[in-house]
GROMACS .gro file of C-alpha atoms in nm:
model
  418
    1MET     CA    1   0.570  -2.690   0.872
    2ARG     CA    2   0.931  -2.722   0.849
    3LEU     CA    3   1.147  -2.405   0.858
    4LYS     CA    4   1.516  -2.350   0.686
    5ILE     CA    5   1.605  -2.212   0.959
    6ALA     CA    6   1.934  -2.020   0.835
    7ARG     CA    7   2.217  -1.914   1.104
    8LEU     CA    8   2.180  -1.559   1.228
    9THR     CA    9   2.471  -1.386   1.280
   10VAL     CA   10   2.523  -1.077   1.603
   11PHE     CA   11   2.495  -0.847   1.277
   12ASP     CA   12   2.151  -1.018   1.160
   13ILE     CA   13   1.999  -1.044   1.490
   14LEU     CA   14   2.057  -0.648   1.517
   15LEU     CA   15   1.885  -0.563   1.202
   16ILE     CA   16   1.552  -0.797   1.233
   17VAL     CA   17   1.534  -0.601   1.558
   18ILE     CA   18   1.615  -0.241   1.440
   19VAL     CA   19   1.358  -0.354   1.158
   20PHE     CA   20   1.066  -0.553   1.318
   21PHE     CA   21   1.063  -0.316   1.622
   22ALA     CA   22   1.080   0.009   1.354
   23VAL     CA   23   0.759  -0.095   1.197
   24LEU     CA   24   0.600  -0.305   1.486
   25PRO     CA   25   0.417   0.009   1.605
   26LEU     CA   26   0.244   0.063   1.241
   27ILE     CA   27   0.078  -0.324   1.224
   28TYR     CA   28  -0.036  -0.277   1.564
   29PRO     CA   29  -0.181   0.045   1.679
   30LYS     CA   30  -0.148  -0.011   2.043
   31LEU     CA   31   0.166   0.023   1.997
   32ILE     CA   32   0.186   0.407   1.874
   33SER     CA   33  -0.090   0.502   2.109
   34MET     CA   34   0.185   0.422   2.392
   35ILE     CA   35   0.484   0.545   2.169
   36GLY     CA   36   0.279   0.882   2.083
   37ASN     CA   37   0.506   1.054   1.821
   38TYR     CA   38   0.578   0.787   1.567
   39VAL     CA   39   0.807   1.027   1.365
   40ILE     CA   40   1.076   1.029   1.687
   41TRP     CA   41   1.045   0.668   1.721
   42TYR     CA   42   1.112   0.610   1.326
   43VAL     CA   43   1.388   0.834   1.350
   44LEU     CA   44   1.570   0.665   1.601
   45PHE     CA   45   1.534   0.319   1.428
   46ALA     CA   46   1.629   0.413   1.070
   47SER     CA   47   1.986   0.611   1.176
   48ALA     CA   48   2.007   0.261   1.348
   49TRP     CA   49   1.979   0.092   1.104
   50VAL     CA   50   2.222   0.328   0.883
   51LEU     CA   51   2.476   0.357   1.171
   52ILE     CA   52   2.511  -0.021   1.214
   53THR     CA   53   2.487  -0.092   0.839
   54PHE     CA   54   2.720   0.171   0.773
   55SER     CA   55   2.904   0.042   1.002
   56THR     CA   56   2.895  -0.267   0.924
   57ARG     CA   57   2.919  -0.280   0.530
   58PRO     CA   58   3.035   0.033   0.421
   59ALA     CA   59   3.074  -0.081   0.040
   60TYR     CA   60   2.701  -0.045   0.035
   61PHE     CA   61   2.668   0.328   0.061
   62LEU     CA   62   3.001   0.442  -0.126
   63PHE     CA   63   3.003   0.214  -0.389
   64PRO     CA   64   2.635   0.235  -0.487
   65THR     CA   65   2.386   0.140  -0.788
   66LYS     CA   66   2.326   0.432  -1.011
   67PHE     CA   67   1.976   0.369  -0.862
   68ARG     CA   68   2.044   0.339  -0.534
   69LEU     CA   69   2.295   0.666  -0.538
   70VAL     CA   70   1.980   0.897  -0.664
   71VAL     CA   71   1.757   0.697  -0.362
   72PHE     CA   72   2.046   0.849  -0.138
   73ILE     CA   73   2.006   1.200  -0.308
   74VAL     CA   74   1.641   1.217  -0.307
   75ILE     CA   75   1.600   1.120   0.068
   76ALA     CA   76   1.846   1.385   0.195
   77LEU     CA   77   1.688   1.623  -0.062
   78ILE     CA   78   1.322   1.576   0.013
   79ILE     CA   79   1.417   1.633   0.385
   80LEU     CA   80   1.653   1.884   0.382
   81VAL     CA   81   1.472   2.106   0.139
   82PRO     CA   82   1.129   2.135   0.386
   83PHE     CA   83   1.444   2.194   0.657
   84LEU     CA   84   1.567   2.518   0.496
   85ALA     CA   85   1.188   2.670   0.388
   86GLN     CA   86   1.157   2.690   0.782
   87ASN     CA   87   0.840   2.443   0.682
   88ILE     CA   88   0.842   2.232   0.999
   89VAL     CA   89   0.457   2.081   0.927
   90LEU     CA   90   0.642   2.004   0.508
   91MET     CA   91   0.901   1.865   0.684
   92ARG     CA   92   0.746   1.599   0.869
   93ARG     CA   93   0.524   1.516   0.630
   94PHE     CA   94   0.815   1.424   0.388
   95ILE     CA   95   1.020   1.250   0.658
   96SER     CA   96   0.713   1.060   0.649
   97LEU     CA   97   0.728   1.009   0.262
   98SER     CA   98   1.108   0.966   0.246
   99SER     CA   99   0.998   0.629   0.457
  100ILE     CA  100   0.901   0.518   0.141
  101LEU     CA  101   1.250   0.461  -0.016
  102MET     CA  102   1.399   0.343   0.339
  103PHE     CA  103   1.236   0.051   0.357
  104PHE     CA  104   1.312  -0.012  -0.060
  105LEU     CA  105   1.684  -0.004   0.152
  106PHE     CA  106   1.598  -0.230   0.403
  107TYR     CA  107   1.524  -0.446   0.185
  108ASP     CA  108   1.770  -0.382  -0.103
  109PHE     CA  109   2.000  -0.445   0.159
  110ASN     CA  110   1.943  -0.753   0.235
  111LYS     CA  111   1.885  -0.859  -0.128
  112SER     CA  112   2.229  -0.696  -0.205
  113THR     CA  113   2.367  -0.851   0.062
  114SER     CA  114   2.250  -1.236   0.040
  115ARG     CA  115   2.089  -1.145   0.416
  116GLN     CA  116   1.717  -1.229   0.261
  117HIS     CA  117   1.696  -1.495   0.522
  118ILE     CA  118   1.693  -1.168   0.800
  119THR     CA  119   1.324  -0.998   0.543
  120LYS     CA  120   1.225  -1.367   0.617
  121TYR     CA  121   1.252  -1.369   0.965
  122ILE     CA  122   1.092  -1.040   1.006
  123LEU     CA  123   0.781  -1.073   0.808
  124LEU     CA  124   0.761  -1.457   1.006
  125LEU     CA  125   0.770  -1.242   1.350
  126ILE     CA  126   0.455  -0.982   1.174
  127ILE     CA  127   0.253  -1.207   1.070
  128PRO     CA  128   0.048  -1.254   1.442
  129PHE     CA  129   0.049  -0.893   1.507
  130VAL     CA  130  -0.128  -0.876   1.099
  131LEU     CA  131  -0.406  -1.152   1.206
  132LEU     CA  132  -0.455  -0.984   1.550
  133THR     CA  133  -0.517  -0.604   1.436
  134SER     CA  134  -0.693  -0.783   1.146
  135ILE     CA  135  -0.927  -0.956   1.383
  136GLU     CA  136  -0.991  -0.656   1.643
  137THR     CA  137  -1.045  -0.404   1.326
  138LEU     CA  138  -1.307  -0.663   1.165
  139ILE     CA  139  -1.422  -0.656   1.525
  140ALA     CA  140  -1.455  -0.300   1.567
  141LEU     CA  141  -1.609  -0.220   1.214
  142GLU     CA  142  -1.900  -0.473   1.306
  143ARG     CA  143  -1.994  -0.216   1.584
  144ASN     CA  144  -1.925   0.086   1.358
  145ALA     CA  145  -1.802   0.100   0.981
  146PHE     CA  146  -1.661   0.429   1.017
  147ILE     CA  147  -1.479   0.359   1.269
  148SER     CA  148  -1.088   0.336   1.045
  149ARG     CA  149  -1.201   0.630   0.934
  150ALA     CA  150  -1.225   0.792   1.214
  151ILE     CA  151  -0.876   0.774   1.262
  152LYS     CA  152  -0.671   1.104   1.168
  153SER     CA  153  -0.277   1.137   1.170
  154SER     CA  154  -0.319   1.328   1.563
  155GLY     CA  155  -0.549   1.369   1.820
  156GLU     CA  156  -0.722   1.234   2.111
  157ARG     CA  157  -0.975   1.057   1.956
  158THR     CA  158  -0.753   0.876   1.736
  159LEU     CA  159  -0.511   0.794   2.008
  160ASP     CA  160  -0.805   0.622   2.193
  161ILE     CA  161  -0.946   0.415   1.876
  162LEU     CA  162  -0.544   0.309   1.773
  163SER     CA  163  -0.540   0.156   2.161
  164GLN     CA  164  -0.834  -0.058   2.055
  165GLY     CA  165  -0.603  -0.267   1.813
  166ILE     CA  166  -0.802  -0.082   1.554
  167GLY     CA  167  -0.626  -0.054   1.229
  168GLY     CA  168  -0.661   0.311   1.035
  169TYR     CA  169  -0.661   0.417   0.608
  170ASP     CA  170  -0.309   0.308   0.616
  171PHE     CA  171  -0.345  -0.081   0.729
  172ILE     CA  172  -0.712  -0.107   0.516
  173TYR     CA  173  -0.444   0.006   0.178
  174SER     CA  174  -0.145  -0.190   0.298
  175LEU     CA  175  -0.409  -0.540   0.305
  176VAL     CA  176  -0.527  -0.424  -0.082
  177ILE     CA  177  -0.178  -0.416  -0.156
  178VAL     CA  178  -0.128  -0.777  -0.033
  179VAL     CA  179  -0.457  -0.990  -0.100
  180PRO     CA  180  -0.406  -1.043  -0.456
  181LEU     CA  181  -0.018  -1.178  -0.444
  182LEU     CA  182  -0.250  -1.391  -0.152
  183ILE     CA  183  -0.420  -1.538  -0.365
  184SER     CA  184  -0.169  -1.649  -0.597
  185ARG     CA  185   0.050  -1.764  -0.326
  186THR     CA  186  -0.283  -1.947  -0.241
  187LEU     CA  187  -0.346  -2.097  -0.551
  188GLU     CA  188   0.014  -2.244  -0.560
  189VAL     CA  189   0.028  -2.379  -0.193
  190GLY     CA  190   0.059  -2.761  -0.197
  191PHE     CA  191  -0.208  -2.794   0.064
  192ILE     CA  192  -0.145  -3.224   0.129
  193ARG     CA  193   0.247  -3.123   0.148
  194LYS     CA  194   0.223  -2.795   0.328
  195PRO     CA  195  -0.121  -2.783   0.524
  196PHE     CA  196  -0.019  -2.506   0.785
  197LYS     CA  197   0.086  -2.314   0.513
  198GLY     CA  198  -0.190  -2.359   0.335
  199LEU     CA  199  -0.429  -2.296   0.644
  200LEU     CA  200  -0.214  -1.982   0.728
  201CYS     CA  201  -0.256  -1.848   0.344
  202ILE     CA  202  -0.655  -1.927   0.383
  203THR     CA  203  -0.667  -1.749   0.695
  204LEU     CA  204  -0.486  -1.399   0.650
  205LEU     CA  205  -0.668  -1.430   0.292
  206THR     CA  206  -1.058  -1.461   0.473
  207LEU     CA  207  -0.934  -1.197   0.780
  208MET     CA  208  -0.760  -0.925   0.510
  209THR     CA  209  -1.065  -0.973   0.246
  210ALA     CA  210  -1.373  -0.952   0.542
  211VAL     CA  211  -1.191  -0.589   0.650
  212ILE     CA  212  -1.169  -0.467   0.304
  213LEU     CA  213  -1.492  -0.523   0.295
  214LYS     CA  214  -1.617  -0.376   0.607
  215SER     CA  215  -1.354  -0.107   0.627
  216ASN     CA  216  -1.571   0.167   0.436
  217TYR     CA  217  -1.327   0.261   0.215
  218PHE     CA  218  -1.491   0.231  -0.213
  219THR     CA  219  -1.107   0.289  -0.367
  220ALA     CA  220  -0.971   0.008  -0.151
  221LEU     CA  221  -1.274  -0.182  -0.275
  222VAL     CA  222  -1.196  -0.111  -0.613
  223MET     CA  223  -0.799  -0.175  -0.619
  224MET     CA  224  -0.901  -0.501  -0.431
  225ILE     CA  225  -1.099  -0.591  -0.774
  226VAL     CA  226  -0.811  -0.442  -0.999
  227GLY     CA  227  -0.581  -0.656  -0.859
  228VAL     CA  228  -0.762  -0.964  -0.784
  229ILE     CA  229  -0.880  -0.944  -1.180
  230ILE     CA  230  -0.481  -0.918  -1.283
  231ILE     CA  231  -0.363  -1.219  -1.090
  232ALA     CA  232  -0.699  -1.434  -1.231
  233PHE     CA  233  -0.548  -1.347  -1.558
  234LYS     CA  234  -0.244  -1.511  -1.441
  235HIS     CA  235  -0.375  -1.802  -1.310
  236VAL     CA  236  -0.581  -1.835  -1.651
  237GLN     CA  237  -0.322  -1.863  -1.828
  238THR     CA  238  -0.085  -2.194  -1.663
  239SER     CA  239  -0.056  -2.461  -1.839
  240LYS     CA  240  -0.380  -2.637  -1.736
  241LEU     CA  241  -0.663  -2.391  -1.792
  242LYS     CA  242  -0.441  -2.239  -2.074
  243SER     CA  243  -0.713  -2.413  -2.326
  244ILE     CA  244  -1.016  -2.258  -2.176
  245TYR     CA  245  -0.853  -1.933  -2.187
  246ILE     CA  246  -1.022  -1.787  -2.497
  247PRO     CA  247  -1.339  -1.957  -2.428
  248LEU     CA  248  -1.363  -1.811  -2.045
  249LEU     CA  249  -1.256  -1.464  -2.200
  250PHE     CA  250  -1.517  -1.473  -2.488
  251PHE     CA  251  -1.788  -1.570  -2.198
  252SER     CA  252  -1.684  -1.371  -1.967
  253SER     CA  253  -1.746  -1.122  -2.258
  254VAL     CA  254  -2.124  -1.211  -2.307
  255VAL     CA  255  -2.188  -1.226  -1.951
  256GLY     CA  256  -2.048  -0.885  -1.896
  257ILE     CA  257  -2.203  -0.728  -2.206
  258THR     CA  258  -2.552  -0.884  -2.128
  259THR     CA  259  -2.469  -0.774  -1.754
  260PHE     CA  260  -2.468  -0.411  -1.844
  261SER     CA  261  -2.734  -0.393  -2.110
  262GLY     CA  262  -2.979  -0.578  -1.869
  263ILE     CA  263  -2.892  -0.340  -1.534
  264THR     CA  264  -3.188  -0.111  -1.539
  265LEU     CA  265  -3.340  -0.420  -1.535
  266TRP     CA  266  -3.157  -0.539  -1.240
  267ALA     CA  267  -3.056  -0.225  -1.069
  268PRO     CA  268  -3.296  -0.283  -0.764
  269GLU     CA  269  -3.199  -0.639  -0.700
  270ILE     CA  270  -2.813  -0.517  -0.737
  271LEU     CA  271  -2.896  -0.231  -0.513
  272GLY     CA  272  -3.038  -0.419  -0.241
  273VAL     CA  273  -2.705  -0.671  -0.276
  274ILE     CA  274  -2.567  -0.372  -0.174
  275GLU     CA  275  -2.739  -0.250   0.096
  276THR     CA  276  -2.716  -0.596   0.242
  277ILE     CA  277  -2.370  -0.610   0.201
  278PHE     CA  278  -2.226  -0.297   0.277
  279GLY     CA  279  -2.484  -0.117   0.490
  280SER     CA  280  -2.534   0.270   0.501
  281SER     CA  281  -2.153   0.321   0.433
  282LEU     CA  282  -1.978   0.545   0.221
  283THR     CA  283  -1.871   0.239   0.002
  284GLY     CA  284  -2.244   0.147  -0.049
  285GLU     CA  285  -2.324   0.463  -0.072
  286ARG     CA  286  -2.062   0.541  -0.374
  287LEU     CA  287  -2.151   0.172  -0.507
  288THR     CA  288  -2.537   0.295  -0.536
  289ILE     CA  289  -2.453   0.573  -0.690
  290LEU     CA  290  -2.251   0.405  -0.974
  291ILE     CA  291  -2.522   0.179  -1.032
  292GLU     CA  292  -2.775   0.479  -1.016
  293TYR     CA  293  -2.575   0.602  -1.334
  294LEU     CA  294  -2.514   0.288  -1.532
  295ALA     CA  295  -2.882   0.215  -1.481
  296TYR     CA  296  -3.062   0.534  -1.502
  297GLY     CA  297  -2.811   0.824  -1.592
  298ASN     CA  298  -2.795   0.939  -1.284
  299ASP     CA  299  -2.554   1.238  -1.204
  300LEU     CA  300  -2.168   1.086  -1.160
  301SER     CA  301  -2.026   1.403  -1.052
  302ALA     CA  302  -2.011   1.323  -0.621
  303ILE     CA  303  -1.748   1.071  -0.670
  304THR     CA  304  -1.524   1.222  -0.948
  305THR     CA  305  -1.568   1.591  -0.866
  306ARG     CA  306  -1.260   1.611  -0.619
  307GLU     CA  307  -1.017   1.397  -0.855
  308GLY     CA  308  -1.096   1.749  -1.107
  309VAL     CA  309  -0.975   1.975  -0.858
  310LEU     CA  310  -0.637   1.826  -0.752
  311LEU     CA  311  -0.574   1.835  -1.094
  312GLN     CA  312  -0.608   2.148  -1.165
  313GLY     CA  313  -0.480   2.227  -0.889
  314VAL     CA  314  -0.188   2.095  -0.994
  315VAL     CA  315  -0.165   2.199  -1.316
  316ASN     CA  316  -0.193   2.566  -1.206
  317SER     CA  317   0.081   2.520  -0.933
  318PHE     CA  318   0.347   2.346  -1.136
  319SER     CA  319   0.329   2.565  -1.475
  320TYR     CA  320   0.328   2.875  -1.201
  321PHE     CA  321   0.645   2.720  -0.977
  322PRO     CA  322   0.806   2.430  -1.171
  323PHE     CA  323   1.059   2.420  -0.884
  324GLY     CA  324   0.799   2.358  -0.658
  325LEU     CA  325   0.544   2.583  -0.397
  326ILE     CA  326   0.777   2.535  -0.115
  327PHE     CA  327   0.969   2.828  -0.179
  328SER     CA  328   0.673   3.038  -0.337
  329GLN     CA  329   0.557   3.387  -0.145
  330GLU     CA  330   0.223   3.319  -0.287
  331SER     CA  331   0.167   2.927  -0.187
  332ASP     CA  332  -0.125   3.001   0.074
  333ARG     CA  333  -0.382   3.029  -0.179
  334PHE     CA  334  -0.263   2.710  -0.323
  335TYR     CA  335  -0.230   2.529  -0.052
  336GLN     CA  336  -0.556   2.480   0.074
  337ILE     CA  337  -0.633   2.312  -0.307
  338ILE     CA  338  -0.389   2.078  -0.296
  339THR     CA  339  -0.254   1.935   0.019
  340HIS     CA  340  -0.514   1.716   0.088
  341HIS     CA  341  -0.536   1.342  -0.026
  342SER     CA  342  -0.304   1.320  -0.330
  343PHE     CA  343   0.037   1.175  -0.310
  344ILE     CA  344   0.097   1.197  -0.646
  345PHE     CA  345  -0.047   1.521  -0.708
  346ASP     CA  346   0.047   1.720  -0.376
  347THR     CA  347   0.418   1.620  -0.409
  348LEU     CA  348   0.438   1.762  -0.771
  349SER     CA  349   0.299   2.115  -0.665
  350ILE     CA  350   0.456   2.158  -0.330
  351LEU     CA  351   0.822   1.990  -0.498
  352GLY     CA  352   0.806   2.091  -0.849
  353TRP     CA  353   1.062   1.864  -1.025
  354LEU     CA  354   1.204   1.744  -0.730
  355GLY     CA  355   0.905   1.549  -0.648
  356GLY     CA  356   0.893   1.456  -1.003
  357LEU     CA  357   1.238   1.272  -0.888
  358PHE     CA  358   1.088   1.159  -0.614
  359ILE     CA  359   0.782   0.934  -0.778
  360TYR     CA  360   1.051   0.823  -1.057
  361CYS     CA  361   1.239   0.668  -0.766
  362ILE     CA  362   0.920   0.525  -0.600
  363PHE     CA  363   0.768   0.374  -0.889
  364LEU     CA  364   1.091   0.241  -1.080
  365PRO     CA  365   1.111  -0.062  -0.791
  366LEU     CA  366   0.775  -0.166  -0.916
  367ILE     CA  367   0.774  -0.135  -1.346
  368SER     CA  368   1.108  -0.296  -1.325
  369ARG     CA  369   0.986  -0.612  -1.196
  370LEU     CA  370   0.723  -0.639  -1.480
  371ARG     CA  371   0.986  -0.700  -1.726
  372ARG     CA  372   1.069  -1.022  -1.487
  373GLY     CA  373   0.877  -1.367  -1.435
  374GLN     CA  374   0.676  -1.240  -1.219
  375LYS     CA  375   0.495  -0.976  -1.465
  376PHE     CA  376   0.131  -1.038  -1.379
  377GLU     CA  377   0.177  -1.003  -0.996
  378ALA     CA  378   0.371  -0.698  -1.008
  379LEU     CA  379   0.104  -0.546  -1.209
  380SER     CA  380  -0.165  -0.663  -0.929
  381VAL     CA  381   0.065  -0.470  -0.727
  382LEU     CA  382   0.134  -0.181  -0.929
  383VAL     CA  383  -0.177  -0.103  -1.056
  384PRO     CA  384  -0.353  -0.049  -0.752
  385PHE     CA  385  -0.039   0.112  -0.617
  386ILE     CA  386  -0.105   0.341  -0.860
  387ILE     CA  387  -0.447   0.440  -0.773
  388VAL     CA  388  -0.412   0.472  -0.418
  389SER     CA  389  -0.119   0.745  -0.492
  390ILE     CA  390  -0.353   0.947  -0.687
  391ASN     CA  391  -0.624   0.935  -0.460
  392ASN     CA  392  -0.468   0.914  -0.120
  393ASN     CA  393  -0.147   1.032   0.057
  394LEU     CA  394   0.099   0.719   0.131
  395SER     CA  395   0.215   0.664   0.489
  396TYR     CA  396   0.469   0.455   0.689
  397LEU     CA  397   0.305   0.141   0.661
  398ILE     CA  398   0.211   0.130   0.259
  399GLY     CA  399   0.561   0.197   0.172
  400PHE     CA  400   0.656  -0.086   0.419
  401THR     CA  401   0.417  -0.314   0.308
  402THR     CA  402   0.499  -0.208  -0.078
  403PHE     CA  403   0.858  -0.191  -0.079
  404PHE     CA  404   0.936  -0.441   0.194
  405VAL     CA  405   0.682  -0.734   0.192
  406VAL     CA  406   0.593  -0.707  -0.130
  407LEU     CA  407   0.909  -0.684  -0.312
  408TYR     CA  408   1.023  -1.005  -0.144
  409ILE     CA  409   0.731  -1.203  -0.240
  410LEU     CA  410   0.792  -1.076  -0.593
  411ASP     CA  411   1.182  -1.171  -0.614
  412THR     CA  412   1.173  -1.536  -0.429
  413LYS     CA  413   1.078  -1.804  -0.531
  414THR     CA  414   0.644  -1.939  -0.504
  415LEU     CA  415   0.598  -2.112  -0.133
  416ASN     CA  416   0.546  -2.454  -0.361
  417ASN     CA  417   0.931  -2.408  -0.434
  418GLU     CA  418   1.033  -2.264  -0.073
   0.00000   0.00000   0.00000
C-alpha cells in the first residue's frame, strides 16, 4: 500500500502525540489498569492540547464560528455547574461527557486549519490497537459471554478485566458506530488496485462484527442491524443497482410479510438458531422474548418497561425543576430513578435547559452532515447514536469514535478516491 506522506511540523507531531496518548488507554484497556484514574489522564492531555493550540493558533479560539462559540460555553458550563453545586460525583460524570465535545474540537481544529493529515496519522496509529483489543475481547467472550458486561466504572474486578485487554460496553458500542461505515468503505475499495486496504477493511469488519455478536449487548445488535440496513439502501441506489431497486424493495416486502405471517410456524426453528448463535446470553434471552411475543403474543414488558420508567422520570423531574435537579433540595428522590443508563434522559433531568443545549451541540455535527453528499452514511451513524444515547450513558470512547473518527470518514473522500 502506498501512503501519501505529508510533511509534519513540530506542531503537527505534538498534536498527534497528545491526541494519540489521550485516547490510547480507551482503545487499549490494559493501559487503563496501569494509569488507574483516566479522568486525570484525560484532563492533563486535554489541557495540553488547549495550551498548545491556543498559543500557536489563537484565532481558532478568539474568532470562533457561532457553533464553536456555543461549544466553548457549554463545555465550561457543564463542568462549572456541578462544581458550584459542590457535587464531585456529577462533576466527574460531566467531565467525562464534556470530552465528547472536546473530541469534536480536536477534529474541528484539524479540519479548520487544513490539518486533516494529523487526523489521518492518529487513525493509522490506533488501528493496530483496535485490532488487538478486538481479538483479545473476542477470545474472552468465547470463554465468558458476560465478561464485557462485568466491566464497571471502577473496582478491583474491573481493573482485573481491563488488565487482560478486554473491551467493555464503550468499546462494543464504538465498534457498532463504525461498522456501517466500514461496510460502505469495504464495498467501495478497489481490491485489485488496493489489495492491502481491502484486506484491512475485511479483517476489521469481520473482527468487529464477531465481537458485537458475541458481546451480549442486545441494544448493540439492534444498532448494528439498523446501521447496516441504512447503508444497504445507499448501495442499492448506486447507478449499477438502481434498475433493481423497485423489484428488490418489492421482493423484500413480500419476504418480510411472509416471514411475519408465518412466524408462528417457524418460531421453533428461529429460536433454535438464536440458541445456537447467542447461547444463554442476555442478547439471546431478549431475542427469544421478542420472537415469542411475535409468534405467541407473550409479554414484552421485560425489554420495554425500563425505557418507560426512564421517560416518566425525566418528565417528572423536568416539570418540577426545568433548570435541573443539580441545584434542587429534593433531588435525592429523583436521582434513584433517573441516573442510571440514559444519556439523554439523565442529562435533561440533571442539567435542565443547559442539558438540552448540551444535547443540541452533540447532535448538530451529525445532523448537519445529512445535508451533504454522505447523507446515508451520516444517517447510519446518527440513528444508532440516538439509540445508544437513549438507552445508555455515553463515554469518552464513544465520543472519540463519533466526533473524531466518524466525522473524518464522513468529511473525506471515499477510499477509492484517496
